[in-house]
């Protein structure tokens, strides 16, 4: 399952940190992959939130293959 964190840079523009927890190694530590998705400047925030969910699903599917 992907976890999405909404962040803002110094100028106030949004970006989304997407983390995917894959599995645990032999020591019990979780393996995590992450990416940052930045929406286009002209995209509304509600649309960007929905698009971030889609990007998270695509990223998770890519890692599972």
mmCIF file with all atom_site columns, C-alpha atoms in Angstrom:
data_model
loop_
_atom_site.group_PDB
_atom_site.id
_atom_site.type_symbol
_atom_site.label_atom_id
_atom_site.label_alt_id
_atom_site.label_comp_id
_atom_site.label_asym_id
_atom_site.label_entity_id
_atom_site.label_seq_id
_atom_site.pdbx_PDB_ins_code
_atom_site.Cartn_x
_atom_site.Cartn_y
_atom_site.Cartn_z
_atom_site.occupancy
_atom_site.B_iso_or_equiv
_atom_site.pdbx_formal_charge
_atom_site.auth_seq_id
_atom_site.auth_comp_id
_atom_site.auth_asym_id
_atom_site.auth_atom_id
_atom_site.pdbx_PDB_model_num
ATOM 1  C CA . UNK A 1 1  ? 0.000  0.000   0.000   1.00 0.00 ? 1  UNK A CA 1
ATOM 2  C CA . UNK A 1 2  ? 1.311  3.424   -0.922  1.00 0.00 ? 2  UNK A CA 1
ATOM 3  C CA . UNK A 1 3  ? 1.458  6.313   1.524   1.00 0.00 ? 3  UNK A CA 1
ATOM 4  C CA . UNK A 1 4  ? 1.121  9.868   0.166   1.00 0.00 ? 4  UNK A CA 1
ATOM 5  C CA . UNK A 1 5  ? 2.411  12.956  1.974   1.00 0.00 ? 5  UNK A CA 1
ATOM 6  C CA . UNK A 1 6  ? 1.563  16.393  0.609   1.00 0.00 ? 6  UNK A CA 1
ATOM 7  C CA . UNK A 1 7  ? 4.380  18.936  0.954   1.00 0.00 ? 7  UNK A CA 1
ATOM 8  C CA . UNK A 1 8  ? 5.041  22.531  -0.080  1.00 0.00 ? 8  UNK A CA 1
ATOM 9  C CA . UNK A 1 9  ? 8.284  24.175  -1.150  1.00 0.00 ? 9  UNK A CA 1
ATOM 10 C CA . UNK A 1 10 ? 9.472  27.690  -0.217  1.00 0.00 ? 10 UNK A CA 1
ATOM 11 C CA . UNK A 1 11 ? 7.308  29.279  -2.899  1.00 0.00 ? 11 UNK A CA 1
ATOM 12 C CA . UNK A 1 12 ? 4.199  27.444  -1.667  1.00 0.00 ? 12 UNK A CA 1
ATOM 13 C CA . UNK A 1 13 ? 3.947  25.064  -4.618  1.00 0.00 ? 13 UNK A CA 1
ATOM 14 C CA . UNK A 1 14 ? 2.716  21.549  -3.769  1.00 0.00 ? 14 UNK A CA 1
ATOM 15 C CA . UNK A 1 15 ? 4.563  18.283  -4.268  1.00 0.00 ? 15 UNK A CA 1
ATOM 16 C CA . UNK A 1 16 ? 3.683  14.774  -3.161  1.00 0.00 ? 16 UNK A CA 1
ATOM 17 C CA . UNK A 1 17 ? 6.003  12.269  -1.509  1.00 0.00 ? 17 UNK A CA 1
ATOM 18 C CA . UNK A 1 18 ? 4.886  8.742   -2.392  1.00 0.00 ? 18 UNK A CA 1
ATOM 19 C CA . UNK A 1 19 ? 6.264  5.842   -0.337  1.00 0.00 ? 19 UNK A CA 1
ATOM 20 C CA . UNK A 1 20 ? 5.670  2.162   -1.013  1.00 0.00 ? 20 UNK A CA 1
ATOM 21 C CA . UNK A 1 21 ? 6.423  -0.464  1.622   1.00 0.00 ? 21 UNK A CA 1
ATOM 22 C CA . UNK A 1 22 ? 7.527  -3.616  -0.179  1.00 0.00 ? 22 UNK A CA 1
ATOM 23 C CA . UNK A 1 23 ? 8.384  -6.230  2.461   1.00 0.00 ? 23 UNK A CA 1
ATOM 24 C CA . UNK A 1 24 ? 10.731 -6.931  5.355   1.00 0.00 ? 24 UNK A CA 1
ATOM 25 C CA . UNK A 1 25 ? 14.294 -8.173  5.142   1.00 0.00 ? 25 UNK A CA 1
ATOM 26 C CA . UNK A 1 26 ? 15.698 -10.930 7.330   1.00 0.00 ? 26 UNK A CA 1
ATOM 27 C CA . UNK A 1 27 ? 16.399 -8.484  10.186  1.00 0.00 ? 27 UNK A CA 1
ATOM 28 C CA . UNK A 1 28 ? 12.773 -7.300  10.291  1.00 0.00 ? 28 UNK A CA 1
ATOM 29 C CA . UNK A 1 29 ? 13.501 -3.908  8.713   1.00 0.00 ? 29 UNK A CA 1
ATOM 30 C CA . UNK A 1 30 ? 11.020 -2.733  6.080   1.00 0.00 ? 30 UNK A CA 1
ATOM 31 C CA . UNK A 1 31 ? 12.104 -2.113  2.495   1.00 0.00 ? 31 UNK A CA 1
ATOM 32 C CA . UNK A 1 32 ? 10.799 1.256   1.319   1.00 0.00 ? 32 UNK A CA 1
ATOM 33 C CA . UNK A 1 33 ? 10.893 2.861   -2.131  1.00 0.00 ? 33 UNK A CA 1
ATOM 34 C CA . UNK A 1 34 ? 9.866  6.471   -2.605  1.00 0.00 ? 34 UNK A CA 1
ATOM 35 C CA . UNK A 1 35 ? 9.359  9.077   -5.301  1.00 0.00 ? 35 UNK A CA 1
ATOM 36 C CA . UNK A 1 36 ? 8.306  12.716  -5.475  1.00 0.00 ? 36 UNK A CA 1
ATOM 37 C CA . UNK A 1 37 ? 5.576  13.792  -7.871  1.00 0.00 ? 37 UNK A CA 1
ATOM 38 C CA . UNK A 1 38 ? 5.170  17.471  -8.763  1.00 0.00 ? 38 UNK A CA 1
ATOM 39 C CA . UNK A 1 39 ? 1.923  18.537  -10.454 1.00 0.00 ? 39 UNK A CA 1
ATOM 40 C CA . UNK A 1 40 ? 1.936  21.002  -13.346 1.00 0.00 ? 40 UNK A CA 1
ATOM 41 C CA . UNK A 1 41 ? 1.699  24.665  -12.307 1.00 0.00 ? 41 UNK A CA 1
ATOM 42 C CA . UNK A 1 42 ? -1.749 25.199  -13.840 1.00 0.00 ? 42 UNK A CA 1
ATOM 43 C CA . UNK A 1 43 ? -3.381 22.191  -12.091 1.00 0.00 ? 43 UNK A CA 1
ATOM 44 C CA . UNK A 1 44 ? -5.897 22.836  -9.305  1.00 0.00 ? 44 UNK A CA 1
ATOM 45 C CA . UNK A 1 45 ? -5.140 21.303  -5.900  1.00 0.00 ? 45 UNK A CA 1
ATOM 46 C CA . UNK A 1 46 ? -8.171 19.013  -5.834  1.00 0.00 ? 46 UNK A CA 1
ATOM 47 C CA . UNK A 1 47 ? -7.227 17.646  -9.253  1.00 0.00 ? 47 UNK A CA 1
ATOM 48 C CA . UNK A 1 48 ? -3.603 17.298  -8.148  1.00 0.00 ? 48 UNK A CA 1
ATOM 49 C CA . UNK A 1 49 ? -4.702 15.291  -5.081  1.00 0.00 ? 49 UNK A CA 1
ATOM 50 C CA . UNK A 1 50 ? -6.606 12.844  -7.290  1.00 0.00 ? 50 UNK A CA 1
ATOM 51 C CA . UNK A 1 51 ? -3.750 12.638  -9.776  1.00 0.00 ? 51 UNK A CA 1
ATOM 52 C CA . UNK A 1 52 ? -1.278 11.942  -6.943  1.00 0.00 ? 52 UNK A CA 1
ATOM 53 C CA . UNK A 1 53 ? -3.386 8.923   -5.943  1.00 0.00 ? 53 UNK A CA 1
ATOM 54 C CA . UNK A 1 54 ? -3.222 7.649   -9.516  1.00 0.00 ? 54 UNK A CA 1
ATOM 55 C CA . UNK A 1 55 ? 0.547  8.203   -9.641  1.00 0.00 ? 55 UNK A CA 1
ATOM 56 C CA . UNK A 1 56 ? 0.912  6.291   -6.358  1.00 0.00 ? 56 UNK A CA 1
ATOM 57 C CA . UNK A 1 57 ? -1.016 3.348   -7.795  1.00 0.00 ? 57 UNK A CA 1
ATOM 58 C CA . UNK A 1 58 ? 1.113  3.340   -10.950 1.00 0.00 ? 58 UNK A CA 1
ATOM 59 C CA . UNK A 1 59 ? 4.341  3.524   -8.925  1.00 0.00 ? 59 UNK A CA 1
ATOM 60 C CA . UNK A 1 60 ? 3.221  0.680   -6.664  1.00 0.00 ? 60 UNK A CA 1
ATOM 61 C CA . UNK A 1 61 ? 2.259  -1.494  -9.633  1.00 0.00 ? 61 UNK A CA 1
ATOM 62 C CA . UNK A 1 62 ? 5.620  -0.800  -11.281 1.00 0.00 ? 62 UNK A CA 1
ATOM 63 C CA . UNK A 1 63 ? 7.502  -1.898  -8.153  1.00 0.00 ? 63 UNK A CA 1
ATOM 64 C CA . UNK A 1 64 ? 5.441  -5.056  -7.659  1.00 0.00 ? 64 UNK A CA 1
ATOM 65 C CA . UNK A 1 65 ? 6.248  -6.344  -11.171 1.00 0.00 ? 65 UNK A CA 1
#
